[in-house]
mmCIF file of C-alpha atoms in Angstrom:
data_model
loop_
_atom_site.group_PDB
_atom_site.id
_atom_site.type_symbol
_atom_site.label_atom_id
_atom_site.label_comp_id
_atom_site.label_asym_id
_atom_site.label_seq_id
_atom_site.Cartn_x
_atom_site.Cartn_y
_atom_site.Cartn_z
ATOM 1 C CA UNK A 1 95.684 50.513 153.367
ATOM 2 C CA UNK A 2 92.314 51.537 152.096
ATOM 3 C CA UNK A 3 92.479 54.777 154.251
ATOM 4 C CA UNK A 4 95.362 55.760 152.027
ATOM 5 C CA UNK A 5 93.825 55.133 148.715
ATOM 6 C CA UNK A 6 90.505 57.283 149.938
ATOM 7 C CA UNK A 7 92.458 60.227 151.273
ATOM 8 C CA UNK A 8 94.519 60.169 147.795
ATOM 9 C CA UNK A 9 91.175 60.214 146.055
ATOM 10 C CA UNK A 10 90.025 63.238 147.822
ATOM 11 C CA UNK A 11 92.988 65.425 147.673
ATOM 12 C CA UNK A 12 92.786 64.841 143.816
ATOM 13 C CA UNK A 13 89.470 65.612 143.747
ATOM 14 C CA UNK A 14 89.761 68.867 145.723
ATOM 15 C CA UNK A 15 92.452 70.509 143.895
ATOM 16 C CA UNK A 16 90.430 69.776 140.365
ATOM 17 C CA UNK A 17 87.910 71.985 141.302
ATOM 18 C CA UNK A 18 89.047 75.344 141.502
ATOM 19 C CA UNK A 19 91.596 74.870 138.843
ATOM 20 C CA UNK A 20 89.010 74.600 136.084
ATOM 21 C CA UNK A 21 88.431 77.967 135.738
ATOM 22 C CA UNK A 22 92.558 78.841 136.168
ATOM 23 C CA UNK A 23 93.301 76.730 133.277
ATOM 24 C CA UNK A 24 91.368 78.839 130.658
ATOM 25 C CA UNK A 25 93.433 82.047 131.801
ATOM 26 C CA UNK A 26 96.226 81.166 129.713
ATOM 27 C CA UNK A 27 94.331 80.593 126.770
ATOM 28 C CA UNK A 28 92.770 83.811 127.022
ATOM 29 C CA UNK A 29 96.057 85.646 127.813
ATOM 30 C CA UNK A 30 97.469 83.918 124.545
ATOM 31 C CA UNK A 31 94.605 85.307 122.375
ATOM 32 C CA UNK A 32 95.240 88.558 123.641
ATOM 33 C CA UNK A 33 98.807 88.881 123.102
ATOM 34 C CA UNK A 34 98.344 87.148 119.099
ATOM 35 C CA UNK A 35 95.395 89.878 118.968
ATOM 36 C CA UNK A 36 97.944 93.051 119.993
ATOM 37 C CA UNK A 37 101.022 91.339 118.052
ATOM 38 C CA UNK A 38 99.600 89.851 115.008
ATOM 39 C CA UNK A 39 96.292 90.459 114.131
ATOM 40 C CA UNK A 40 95.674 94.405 115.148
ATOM 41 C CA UNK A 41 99.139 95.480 112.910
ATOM 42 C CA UNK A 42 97.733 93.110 110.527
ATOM 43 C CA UNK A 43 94.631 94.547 109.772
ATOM 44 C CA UNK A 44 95.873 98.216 110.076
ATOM 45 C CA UNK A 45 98.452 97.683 107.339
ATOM 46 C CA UNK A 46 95.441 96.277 104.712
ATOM 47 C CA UNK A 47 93.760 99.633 105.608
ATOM 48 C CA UNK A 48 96.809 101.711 105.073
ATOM 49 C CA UNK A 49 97.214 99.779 101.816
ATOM 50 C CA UNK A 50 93.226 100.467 100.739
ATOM 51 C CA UNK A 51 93.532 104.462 101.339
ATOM 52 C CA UNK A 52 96.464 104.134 99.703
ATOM 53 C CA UNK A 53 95.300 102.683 96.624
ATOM 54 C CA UNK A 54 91.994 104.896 96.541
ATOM 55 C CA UNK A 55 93.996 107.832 97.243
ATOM 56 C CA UNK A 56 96.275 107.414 93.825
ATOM 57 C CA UNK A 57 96.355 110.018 91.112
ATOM 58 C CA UNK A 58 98.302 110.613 87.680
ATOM 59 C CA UNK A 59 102.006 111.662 87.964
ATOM 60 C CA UNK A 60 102.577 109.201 91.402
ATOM 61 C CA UNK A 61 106.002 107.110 91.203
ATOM 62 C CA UNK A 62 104.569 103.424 92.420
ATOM 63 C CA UNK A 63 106.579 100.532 92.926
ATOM 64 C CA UNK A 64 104.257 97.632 92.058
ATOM 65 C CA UNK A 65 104.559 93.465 93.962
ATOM 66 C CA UNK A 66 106.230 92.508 90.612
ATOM 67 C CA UNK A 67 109.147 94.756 91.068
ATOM 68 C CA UNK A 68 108.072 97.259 88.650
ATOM 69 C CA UNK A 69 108.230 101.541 88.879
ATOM 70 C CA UNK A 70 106.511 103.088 87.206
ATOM 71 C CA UNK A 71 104.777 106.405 87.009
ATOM 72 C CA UNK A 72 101.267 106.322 86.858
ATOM 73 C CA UNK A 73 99.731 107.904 83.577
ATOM 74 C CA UNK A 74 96.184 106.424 83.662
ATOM 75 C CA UNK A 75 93.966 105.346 85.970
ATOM 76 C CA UNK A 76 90.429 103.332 86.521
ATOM 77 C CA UNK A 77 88.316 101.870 89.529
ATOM 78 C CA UNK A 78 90.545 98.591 88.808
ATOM 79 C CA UNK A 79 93.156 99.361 86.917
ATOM 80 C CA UNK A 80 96.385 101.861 87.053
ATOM 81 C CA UNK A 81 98.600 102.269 83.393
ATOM 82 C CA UNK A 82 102.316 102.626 84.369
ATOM 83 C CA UNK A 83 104.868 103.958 82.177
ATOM 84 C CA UNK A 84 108.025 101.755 83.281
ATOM 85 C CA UNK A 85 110.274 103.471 80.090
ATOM 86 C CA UNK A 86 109.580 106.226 77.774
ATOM 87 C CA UNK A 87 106.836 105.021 76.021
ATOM 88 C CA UNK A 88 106.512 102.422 77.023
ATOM 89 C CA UNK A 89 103.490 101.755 79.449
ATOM 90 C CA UNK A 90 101.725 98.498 81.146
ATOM 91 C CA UNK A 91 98.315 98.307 82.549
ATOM 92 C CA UNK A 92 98.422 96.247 86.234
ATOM 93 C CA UNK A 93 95.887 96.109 88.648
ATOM 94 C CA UNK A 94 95.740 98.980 91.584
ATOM 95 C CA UNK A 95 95.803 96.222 94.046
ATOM 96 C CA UNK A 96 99.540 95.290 92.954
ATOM 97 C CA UNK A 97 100.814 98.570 93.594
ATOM 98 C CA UNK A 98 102.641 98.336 96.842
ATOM 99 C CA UNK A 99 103.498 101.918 97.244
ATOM 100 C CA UNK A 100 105.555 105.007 96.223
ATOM 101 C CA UNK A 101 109.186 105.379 95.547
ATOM 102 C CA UNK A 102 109.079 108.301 97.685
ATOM 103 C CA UNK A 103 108.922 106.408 100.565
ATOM 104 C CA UNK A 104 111.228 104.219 99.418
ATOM 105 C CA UNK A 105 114.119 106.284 98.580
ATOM 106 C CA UNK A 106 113.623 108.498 101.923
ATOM 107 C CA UNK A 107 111.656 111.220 100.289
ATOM 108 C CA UNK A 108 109.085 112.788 102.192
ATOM 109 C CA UNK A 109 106.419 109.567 103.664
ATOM 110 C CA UNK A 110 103.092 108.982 101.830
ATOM 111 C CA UNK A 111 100.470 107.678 103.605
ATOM 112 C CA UNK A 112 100.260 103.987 103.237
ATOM 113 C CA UNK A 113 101.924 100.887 102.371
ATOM 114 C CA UNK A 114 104.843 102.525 101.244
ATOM 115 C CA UNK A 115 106.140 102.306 105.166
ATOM 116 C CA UNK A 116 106.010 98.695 105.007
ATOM 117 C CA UNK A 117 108.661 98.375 102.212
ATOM 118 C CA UNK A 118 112.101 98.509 103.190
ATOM 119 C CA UNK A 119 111.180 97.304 106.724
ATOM 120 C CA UNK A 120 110.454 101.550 107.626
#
């Protein structure tokens, strides 16, 4: 009986060897498909959105993450002045603008977030 109980021992022993190493590969492969999937699109839409924002001028048609368009008649480094009715005009920050109406309402595409509204 005690033959049995040492042969059991080594067979478990044996087989948790080499399968330390195999047991990290999933983890790895799991990292690498969240990097390609999530975090990669991720970060290449915030850098769409920054070139986007540096890259506004007077006369753009902006939709802003309150639901407001506007056109833009003023600009600073922090904030863009919108005029949402005839005059009548609101200052926001340029980091609330979430992109043109252009892109939008299938105009020609600006470069930026204005892809990512609408799901285009």
């Amino acid at each position: 009986m005690e033959g049995v109980a040492f042969a059991a021992d080594a067979a478990a022993g044996g087989a948790a060897g080499p399968g330390g190493l195999m047991s990290f590969l999933p983890l790895v492969l799991i990292f690498v498909v969240f990097y390609f999937l999530l975090i990669r699109p991720q970060q290449k839409k915030a850098k769409e959105h920054q070139e986007f924002i540096a890259n506004l001028k007077k006369g753009d048609e902006v939709l802003t993450s309150g639901g407001l368009q506007g056109k833009i008649t003023g600009l600073t480094d922090r904030v863009a002045t919108l005029e949402i009715a005839e005059n009548v005009r609101v200052k926001i920050a340029r980091s609330y603008i979430l992109g043109s109406l252009a892109g939008l309402e299938g105009g020609e595409k600006k470069e930026g977030a204005a892809c990512s509204i609408g799901g285009g």
